[in-house]
PDB file of C-alpha atoms in Angstrom:
ATOM      1  CA  UNK A 405       0.268  91.328   7.828  1.00  0.00           C
ATOM      2  CA  UNK A 406       3.107  88.857   6.825  1.00  0.00           C
ATOM      3  CA  UNK A 407       3.566  86.739   3.843  1.00  0.00           C
ATOM      4  CA  UNK A 408       5.502  83.528   4.302  1.00  0.00           C
ATOM      5  CA  UNK A 409       6.334  80.384   1.945  1.00  0.00           C
ATOM      6  CA  UNK A 410       4.618  77.263   3.435  1.00  0.00           C
ATOM      7  CA  UNK A 411       4.133  73.723   3.114  1.00  0.00           C
ATOM      8  CA  UNK A 412       0.407  72.232   3.802  1.00  0.00           C
ATOM      9  CA  UNK A 413       0.943  69.512   6.646  1.00  0.00           C
ATOM     10  CA  UNK A 414      -2.560  68.868   7.366  1.00  0.00           C
ATOM     11  CA  UNK A 415      -5.962  70.541   7.528  1.00  0.00           C
ATOM     12  CA  UNK A 416      -9.731  70.239   9.185  1.00  0.00           C
ATOM     13  CA  UNK A 417     -12.925  71.386   8.131  1.00  0.00           C
ATOM     14  CA  UNK A 418     -15.075  73.721  10.633  1.00  0.00           C
ATOM     15  CA  UNK A 419     -18.307  75.489  10.301  1.00  0.00           C
ATOM     16  CA  UNK A 420     -19.898  75.460   7.045  1.00  0.00           C
ATOM     17  CA  UNK A 421     -17.482  76.908   4.714  1.00  0.00           C
ATOM     18  CA  UNK A 422     -14.209  77.588   6.902  1.00  0.00           C
ATOM     19  CA  UNK A 423     -10.870  75.403   7.215  1.00  0.00           C
ATOM     20  CA  UNK A 424      -8.194  75.383   9.843  1.00  0.00           C
ATOM     21  CA  UNK A 425      -4.532  74.577   8.124  1.00  0.00           C
ATOM     22  CA  UNK A 426      -1.385  73.532   9.745  1.00  0.00           C
ATOM     23  CA  UNK A 427       1.706  75.054   8.163  1.00  0.00           C
ATOM     24  CA  UNK A 428       5.149  74.226   8.049  1.00  0.00           C
ATOM     25  CA  UNK A 429       7.648  77.342   7.420  1.00  0.00           C
ATOM     26  CA  UNK A 430      10.984  77.849   7.474  1.00  0.00           C
ATOM     27  CA  UNK A 431      11.325  81.205   9.779  1.00  0.00           C
ATOM     28  CA  UNK A 432       8.848  80.216  12.663  1.00  0.00           C
ATOM     29  CA  UNK A 433       8.077  76.752  12.404  1.00  0.00           C
ATOM     30  CA  UNK A 434       4.325  75.214  12.445  1.00  0.00           C
ATOM     31  CA  UNK A 435       1.667  77.729  12.530  1.00  0.00           C
ATOM     32  CA  UNK A 436      -1.991  77.099  12.330  1.00  0.00           C
ATOM     33  CA  UNK A 437      -3.976  79.609  10.267  1.00  0.00           C
ATOM     34  CA  UNK A 438      -7.558  79.948   9.266  1.00  0.00           C
ATOM     35  CA  UNK A 439      -8.862  80.336   5.955  1.00  0.00           C
ATOM     36  CA  UNK A 440     -12.209  81.532   5.688  1.00  0.00           C
ATOM     37  CA  UNK A 441     -15.031  80.392   2.851  1.00  0.00           C
ATOM     38  CA  UNK A 442     -12.478  77.887   1.320  1.00  0.00           C
ATOM     39  CA  UNK A 443     -15.118  75.310   1.036  1.00  0.00           C
ATOM     40  CA  UNK A 444     -17.616  77.615  -1.029  1.00  0.00           C
ATOM     41  CA  UNK A 445     -18.048  76.475  -4.556  1.00  0.00           C
ATOM     42  CA  UNK A 446     -15.406  78.281  -6.875  1.00  0.00           C
ATOM     43  CA  UNK A 447     -13.239  79.352  -4.166  1.00  0.00           C
ATOM     44  CA  UNK A 448     -10.433  81.014  -5.303  1.00  0.00           C
ATOM     45  CA  UNK A 449      -7.733  79.606  -2.519  1.00  0.00           C
ATOM     46  CA  UNK A 450      -9.120  76.155  -3.027  1.00  0.00           C
ATOM     47  CA  UNK A 451      -6.298  74.788  -5.186  1.00  0.00           C
ATOM     48  CA  UNK A 452      -3.707  76.527  -3.791  1.00  0.00           C
ATOM     49  CA  UNK A 453      -3.710  74.967  -0.414  1.00  0.00           C
ATOM     50  CA  UNK A 454      -3.743  70.886  -0.221  1.00  0.00           C
ATOM     51  CA  UNK A 455      -1.330  68.392   0.977  1.00  0.00           C
ATOM     52  CA  UNK A 456       1.733  68.032   0.141  1.00  0.00           C
ATOM     53  CA  UNK A 457       1.635  71.671  -1.594  1.00  0.00           C
ATOM     54  CA  UNK A 458       4.415  74.572  -1.468  1.00  0.00           C
ATOM     55  CA  UNK A 459       2.460  77.690  -1.050  1.00  0.00           C
ATOM     56  CA  UNK A 460       2.970  80.983  -0.862  1.00  0.00           C
ATOM     57  CA  UNK A 461       0.290  82.598   1.651  1.00  0.00           C
ATOM     58  CA  UNK A 462      -0.724  86.132   2.889  1.00  0.00           C
ATOM     59  CA  UNK A 463      -1.582  85.956   6.819  1.00  0.00           C
ATOM     60  CA  UNK A 464      -3.414  88.595   8.671  1.00  0.00           C
ATOM     61  CA  UNK A 465      -3.798  88.620  12.573  1.00  0.00           C
ATOM     62  CA  UNK A 466      -7.412  88.433  13.796  1.00  0.00           C
ATOM     63  CA  UNK A 467      -9.325  87.717  16.778  1.00  0.00           C
ATOM     64  CA  UNK A 468      -9.864  84.329  15.761  1.00  0.00           C
ATOM     65  CA  UNK A 469      -5.813  83.708  15.187  1.00  0.00           C
ATOM     66  CA  UNK A 470      -3.843  84.080  11.840  1.00  0.00           C
ATOM     67  CA  UNK A 471      -5.792  83.866   8.695  1.00  0.00           C
ATOM     68  CA  UNK A 472      -5.125  83.269   5.464  1.00  0.00           C
ATOM     69  CA  UNK A 473      -6.119  85.773   3.043  1.00  0.00           C
ATOM     70  CA  UNK A 474      -4.275  85.292  -0.349  1.00  0.00           C
ATOM     71  CA  UNK A 475      -2.593  82.083  -1.169  1.00  0.00           C
ATOM     72  CA  UNK A 476      -0.728  80.996  -4.302  1.00  0.00           C
ATOM     73  CA  UNK A 477       0.715  77.269  -5.036  1.00  0.00           C
ATOM     74  CA  UNK A 478       4.278  77.238  -5.782  1.00  0.00           C
ATOM     75  CA  UNK A 479       5.148  73.609  -6.563  1.00  0.00           C
ATOM     76  CA  UNK A 480       2.559  70.918  -6.496  1.00  0.00           C
ATOM     77  CA  UNK A 481       4.708  67.637  -6.750  1.00  0.00           C
ATOM     78  CA  UNK A 482       2.700  66.377  -9.457  1.00  0.00           C
ATOM     79  CA  UNK A 483       4.609  63.117  -9.507  1.00  0.00           C
ATOM     80  CA  UNK A 484       3.664  62.329  -6.107  1.00  0.00           C
ATOM     81  CA  UNK A 485       0.094  62.847  -6.347  1.00  0.00           C
ATOM     82  CA  UNK A 486      -0.681  60.183  -9.204  1.00  0.00           C
ATOM     83  CA  UNK A 487       1.707  57.876  -7.291  1.00  0.00           C
ATOM     84  CA  UNK A 488      -0.979  56.457  -4.510  1.00  0.00           C
ATOM     85  CA  UNK A 489       1.993  54.525  -2.721  1.00  0.00           C
ATOM     86  CA  UNK A 490       4.172  57.517  -2.460  1.00  0.00           C
ATOM     87  CA  UNK A 491       1.404  60.138  -1.661  1.00  0.00           C
ATOM     88  CA  UNK A 492       0.233  57.614   0.884  1.00  0.00           C
ATOM     89  CA  UNK A 493       3.867  57.694   2.526  1.00  0.00           C
ATOM     90  CA  UNK A 494       3.950  61.571   2.152  1.00  0.00           C
ATOM     91  CA  UNK A 495       0.146  61.543   3.908  1.00  0.00           C
ATOM     92  CA  UNK A 496       1.488  59.659   6.386  1.00  0.00           C
ATOM     93  CA  UNK A 497       4.601  61.659   7.689  1.00  0.00           C
ATOM     94  CA  UNK A 498       3.002  65.057   7.356  1.00  0.00           C
ATOM     95  CA  UNK A 499       0.124  63.687   9.864  1.00  0.00           C
ATOM     96  CA  UNK A 500       3.375  62.664  11.917  1.00  0.00           C
ATOM     97  CA  UNK A 501       5.477  65.790  11.499  1.00  0.00           C
ATOM     98  CA  UNK A 502       2.201  67.767  12.679  1.00  0.00           C
ATOM     99  CA  UNK A 503       1.578  65.927  15.472  1.00  0.00           C
ATOM    100  CA  UNK A 504       5.529  66.259  16.635  1.00  0.00           C
ATOM    101  CA  UNK A 505       5.545  70.006  16.389  1.00  0.00           C
ATOM    102  CA  UNK A 506       4.157  72.673  18.685  1.00  0.00           C
ATOM    103  CA  UNK A 507       2.128  75.806  16.942  1.00  0.00           C
ATOM    104  CA  UNK A 508       3.606  79.057  17.625  1.00  0.00           C
ATOM    105  CA  UNK A 509       0.041  80.719  17.262  1.00  0.00           C
ATOM    106  CA  UNK A 510      -0.262  83.050  20.339  1.00  0.00           C
ATOM    107  CA  UNK A 511      -0.277  86.839  20.801  1.00  0.00           C
ATOM    108  CA  UNK A 512       3.436  86.610  21.444  1.00  0.00           C
ATOM    109  CA  UNK A 513       3.956  84.909  18.323  1.00  0.00           C
ATOM    110  CA  UNK A 514       2.317  87.958  16.550  1.00  0.00           C
ATOM    111  CA  UNK A 515       5.176  90.236  17.409  1.00  0.00           C
ATOM    112  CA  UNK A 516       7.907  87.779  15.829  1.00  0.00           C
ATOM    113  CA  UNK A 517       5.961  87.110  12.832  1.00  0.00           C
ATOM    114  CA  UNK A 518       7.300  89.814  10.761  1.00  0.00           C
ATOM    115  CA  UNK A 519      10.986  89.278  12.099  1.00  0.00           C
ATOM    116  CA  UNK A 520      13.448  88.067   9.411  1.00  0.00           C
ATOM    117  CA  UNK A 521      15.362  86.068  12.317  1.00  0.00           C
ATOM    118  CA  UNK A 522      15.205  81.853  11.281  1.00  0.00           C
ATOM    119  CA  UNK A 523      15.014  79.611  14.132  1.00  0.00           C
ATOM    120  CA  UNK A 524      17.809  76.911  13.181  1.00  0.00           C
ATOM    121  CA  UNK A 525      15.633  74.140  14.056  1.00  0.00           C
ATOM    122  CA  UNK A 526      12.628  75.685  12.342  1.00  0.00           C
ATOM    123  CA  UNK A 527      15.121  75.823   9.340  1.00  0.00           C
ATOM    124  CA  UNK A 528      16.315  72.338   9.445  1.00  0.00           C
ATOM    125  CA  UNK A 529      12.722  70.957   9.628  1.00  0.00           C
ATOM    126  CA  UNK A 530      11.405  72.848   6.557  1.00  0.00           C
ATOM    127  CA  UNK A 531      14.547  71.819   4.599  1.00  0.00           C
ATOM    128  CA  UNK A 532      14.153  68.236   5.563  1.00  0.00           C
ATOM    129  CA  UNK A 533      10.556  68.013   4.609  1.00  0.00           C
ATOM    130  CA  UNK A 534      11.601  70.215   1.341  1.00  0.00           C
ATOM    131  CA  UNK A 535      14.158  67.300   0.420  1.00  0.00           C
ATOM    132  CA  UNK A 536      12.321  64.035   1.378  1.00  0.00           C
ATOM    133  CA  UNK A 537       9.123  65.811  -1.191  1.00  0.00           C
ATOM    134  CA  UNK A 538      12.233  66.494  -3.534  1.00  0.00           C
ATOM    135  CA  UNK A 539      12.935  63.129  -3.335  1.00  0.00           C
ATOM    136  CA  UNK A 540       9.963  61.614  -3.610  1.00  0.00           C
ATOM    137  CA  UNK A 541       8.825  63.764  -6.591  1.00  0.00           C
ATOM    138  CA  UNK A 542      11.963  62.408  -8.406  1.00  0.00           C
ATOM    139  CA  UNK A 543      11.314  58.663  -7.642  1.00  0.00           C
ATOM    140  CA  UNK A 544       7.764  58.946  -8.332  1.00  0.00           C
ATOM    141  CA  UNK A 545       8.351  60.186 -11.743  1.00  0.00           C
ATOM    142  CA  UNK A 546      10.407  57.079 -12.637  1.00  0.00           C
ATOM    143  CA  UNK A 547       9.294  53.708 -13.989  1.00  0.00           C
ATOM    144  CA  UNK A 548      11.431  51.814 -10.997  1.00  0.00           C
ATOM    145  CA  UNK A 549      10.819  50.059  -8.029  1.00  0.00           C
ATOM    146  CA  UNK A 550      10.942  52.055  -4.797  1.00  0.00           C
ATOM    147  CA  UNK A 551      10.163  51.540  -1.227  1.00  0.00           C
ATOM    148  CA  UNK A 552       8.763  54.649  -0.455  1.00  0.00           C
ATOM    149  CA  UNK A 553       7.770  53.520   3.174  1.00  0.00           C
ATOM    150  CA  UNK A 554      11.510  53.056   3.689  1.00  0.00           C
ATOM    151  CA  UNK A 555      12.167  56.613   2.590  1.00  0.00           C
ATOM    152  CA  UNK A 556       9.393  58.085   4.586  1.00  0.00           C
ATOM    153  CA  UNK A 557      10.819  56.154   7.562  1.00  0.00           C
ATOM    154  CA  UNK A 558      14.760  57.924   6.915  1.00  0.00           C
ATOM    155  CA  UNK A 559      13.049  60.939   7.098  1.00  0.00           C
ATOM    156  CA  UNK A 560      11.051  60.351  10.325  1.00  0.00           C
ATOM    157  CA  UNK A 561      14.458  59.206  11.773  1.00  0.00           C
ATOM    158  CA  UNK A 562      16.215  62.647  10.421  1.00  0.00           C
ATOM    159  CA  UNK A 563      13.008  64.295  11.840  1.00  0.00           C
ATOM    160  CA  UNK A 564      13.457  62.832  15.261  1.00  0.00           C
ATOM    161  CA  UNK A 565      17.377  63.523  15.776  1.00  0.00           C
ATOM    162  CA  UNK A 566      16.598  67.051  14.665  1.00  0.00           C
ATOM    163  CA  UNK A 567      14.047  67.576  17.377  1.00  0.00           C
ATOM    164  CA  UNK A 568      16.309  65.554  20.037  1.00  0.00           C
ATOM    165  CA  UNK A 569      14.146  62.899  19.829  1.00  0.00           C
ATOM    166  CA  UNK A 570      16.837  60.198  18.606  1.00  0.00           C
ATOM    167  CA  UNK A 571      18.966  58.320  21.453  1.00  0.00           C
ATOM    168  CA  UNK A 572      22.927  58.053  20.633  1.00  0.00           C
ATOM    169  CA  UNK A 573      23.227  55.675  18.023  1.00  0.00           C
ATOM    170  CA  UNK A 574      26.760  55.308  17.938  1.00  0.00           C
ATOM    171  CA  UNK A 575      27.568  54.295  21.607  1.00  0.00           C
ATOM    172  CA  UNK A 576      26.113  51.790  24.046  1.00  0.00           C
ATOM    173  CA  UNK A 577      23.841  53.092  26.632  1.00  0.00           C
ATOM    174  CA  UNK A 578      25.576  51.589  29.526  1.00  0.00           C
ATOM    175  CA  UNK A 579      29.329  51.022  28.980  1.00  0.00           C
ATOM    176  CA  UNK A 580      29.808  53.900  26.556  1.00  0.00           C
ATOM    177  CA  UNK A 581      31.791  51.773  23.787  1.00  0.00           C
ATOM    178  CA  UNK A 582      31.252  52.205  19.987  1.00  0.00           C
ATOM    179  CA  UNK A 583      29.013  49.365  18.549  1.00  0.00           C
ATOM    180  CA  UNK A 584      31.248  46.829  16.978  1.00  0.00           C
ATOM    181  CA  UNK A 585      29.105  43.907  17.431  1.00  0.00           C
ATOM    182  CA  UNK A 586      26.746  42.491  14.517  1.00  0.00           C
ATOM    183  CA  UNK A 587      23.535  43.192  16.856  1.00  0.00           C
ATOM    184  CA  UNK A 588      22.378  45.895  19.118  1.00  0.00           C
ATOM    185  CA  UNK A 589      19.616  45.889  21.572  1.00  0.00           C
ATOM    186  CA  UNK A 590      16.737  48.339  21.624  1.00  0.00           C
ATOM    187  CA  UNK A 591      15.359  48.644  25.415  1.00  0.00           C
ATOM    188  CA  UNK A 592      12.987  51.670  26.170  1.00  0.00           C
ATOM    189  CA  UNK A 593      14.544  54.317  23.751  1.00  0.00           C
ATOM    190  CA  UNK A 594      17.937  53.036  24.334  1.00  0.00           C
ATOM    191  CA  UNK A 595      20.834  51.290  22.508  1.00  0.00           C
ATOM    192  CA  UNK A 596      23.056  48.337  23.897  1.00  0.00           C
ATOM    193  CA  UNK A 597      26.087  46.877  22.753  1.00  0.00           C
ATOM    194  CA  UNK A 598      26.079  42.716  22.566  1.00  0.00           C
ATOM    195  CA  UNK A 599      28.770  42.896  25.541  1.00  0.00           C
ATOM    196  CA  UNK A 600      26.066  44.493  27.717  1.00  0.00           C
ATOM    197  CA  UNK A 601      23.388  42.473  26.722  1.00  0.00           C
ATOM    198  CA  UNK A 602      24.847  39.379  27.890  1.00  0.00           C
ATOM    199  CA  UNK A 603      26.502  40.374  30.871  1.00  0.00           C
ATOM    200  CA  UNK A 604      23.191  42.112  31.997  1.00  0.00           C
ATOM    201  CA  UNK A 605      21.085  39.338  30.957  1.00  0.00           C
ATOM    202  CA  UNK A 606      19.160  42.257  28.961  1.00  0.00           C
ATOM    203  CA  UNK A 607      16.049  41.332  27.439  1.00  0.00           C
ATOM    204  CA  UNK A 608      15.152  43.497  24.442  1.00  0.00           C
ATOM    205  CA  UNK A 609      14.533  43.643  20.458  1.00  0.00           C
ATOM    206  CA  UNK A 610      17.846  42.693  18.757  1.00  0.00           C
ATOM    207  CA  UNK A 611      18.590  44.722  15.228  1.00  0.00           C
ATOM    208  CA  UNK A 612      21.438  44.524  12.788  1.00  0.00           C
ATOM    209  CA  UNK A 613      23.931  46.759  13.388  1.00  0.00           C
ATOM    210  CA  UNK A 614      23.777  47.692   9.726  1.00  0.00           C
ATOM    211  CA  UNK A 615      20.766  49.487  10.421  1.00  0.00           C
ATOM    212  CA  UNK A 616      22.525  51.938  12.277  1.00  0.00           C
ATOM    213  CA  UNK A 617      25.120  52.221   9.663  1.00  0.00           C
ATOM    214  CA  UNK A 618      22.199  53.191   7.480  1.00  0.00           C
ATOM    215  CA  UNK A 619      20.679  55.747   9.960  1.00  0.00           C
ATOM    216  CA  UNK A 620      24.315  57.540  10.088  1.00  0.00           C
ATOM    217  CA  UNK A 621      24.443  57.481   6.104  1.00  0.00           C
ATOM    218  CA  UNK A 622      21.280  59.239   6.244  1.00  0.00           C
ATOM    219  CA  UNK A 623      21.806  61.706   9.188  1.00  0.00           C
ATOM    220  CA  UNK A 624      24.788  63.010   6.811  1.00  0.00           C
ATOM    221  CA  UNK A 625      22.272  63.603   3.780  1.00  0.00           C
ATOM    222  CA  UNK A 626      21.824  60.694   2.432  1.00  0.00           C
ATOM    223  CA  UNK A 627      18.649  59.344   0.827  1.00  0.00           C
ATOM    224  CA  UNK A 628      18.013  55.505  -0.321  1.00  0.00           C
ATOM    225  CA  UNK A 629      15.296  54.112  -2.648  1.00  0.00           C
ATOM    226  CA  UNK A 630      15.534  50.771  -1.210  1.00  0.00           C
ATOM    227  CA  UNK A 631      18.068  48.418   1.316  1.00  0.00           C
ATOM    228  CA  UNK A 632      18.012  44.961   2.258  1.00  0.00           C
ATOM    229  CA  UNK A 633      18.008  46.206   5.633  1.00  0.00           C
ATOM    230  CA  UNK A 634      14.928  48.153   5.063  1.00  0.00           C
ATOM    231  CA  UNK A 635      12.290  46.358   7.115  1.00  0.00           C
ATOM    232  CA  UNK A 636      14.333  46.369  10.215  1.00  0.00           C
ATOM    233  CA  UNK A 637      15.491  49.761   9.695  1.00  0.00           C
ATOM    234  CA  UNK A 638      11.766  50.738   9.489  1.00  0.00           C
ATOM    235  CA  UNK A 639      10.871  48.694  12.984  1.00  0.00           C
ATOM    236  CA  UNK A 640      13.392  50.447  14.936  1.00  0.00           C
ATOM    237  CA  UNK A 641      12.230  53.748  13.370  1.00  0.00           C
ATOM    238  CA  UNK A 642       8.605  52.934  14.253  1.00  0.00           C
ATOM    239  CA  UNK A 643      10.139  52.204  18.109  1.00  0.00           C
ATOM    240  CA  UNK A 644      11.922  55.647  17.910  1.00  0.00           C
ATOM    241  CA  UNK A 645       8.868  57.507  16.999  1.00  0.00           C
ATOM    242  CA  UNK A 646       6.405  55.817  19.252  1.00  0.00           C
ATOM    243  CA  UNK A 647       8.690  56.856  22.110  1.00  0.00           C
ATOM    244  CA  UNK A 648       8.581  60.243  20.520  1.00  0.00           C
ATOM    245  CA  UNK A 649       5.104  60.538  20.866  1.00  0.00           C
ATOM    246  CA  UNK A 650       5.249  59.622  24.752  1.00  0.00           C
ATOM    247  CA  UNK A 651       7.406  62.491  24.940  1.00  0.00           C
ATOM    248  CA  UNK A 652       5.383  64.842  23.393  1.00  0.00           C
ATOM    249  CA  UNK A 653       2.308  63.591  25.170  1.00  0.00           C
TER     250      UNK A 653
END
């Protein structure tokens, strides 16, 4: 039996009344767990296990894997839930994060669930997701224009960097020099300077270097509600994310 705080990333129904959850924990990363009878009328746990809630959960090992026997919602992110655009961005990123992470739900993991050791990557991903949700909650509660999709892809960039899927965004993949020109070229998850693009007649997608400057600020902890470079930022982040799914598959 173990007690953990976890974010709900996704769930799927199976059987007549049961549901399988994907949980994001600080201590052990992603965990898959079953909650039995949660779809029955008046089920006590139904309101405590929903996306994007942060919930306390009691986990018990069974022959079917980890089972959630108790749960209590700690944070609901109510402003996000009331804002359709913010909620759509959160749900999309939760689904992407769920696909990128591998769950440690085997028997070997059973013996480690009671350990107090925290894997650095698991902790960092957990804290990134928490920071993202708090940022979205903060902006969703205000009557100011916000580009929630832009914030979503800022978080994706941070996650890809933490997982090791982001290429070097500081130097050219060919010559190794720092980027100084106004534009950089993307080809197959690598970035090239303008000199190398011209010298080798490279054909790729051009992006303003200012997009990389925004990414670097984001990797240092900044979050931006809007930017004149939001569109190319999102386009480049999508390319990075697509390539990461190829690696995962």
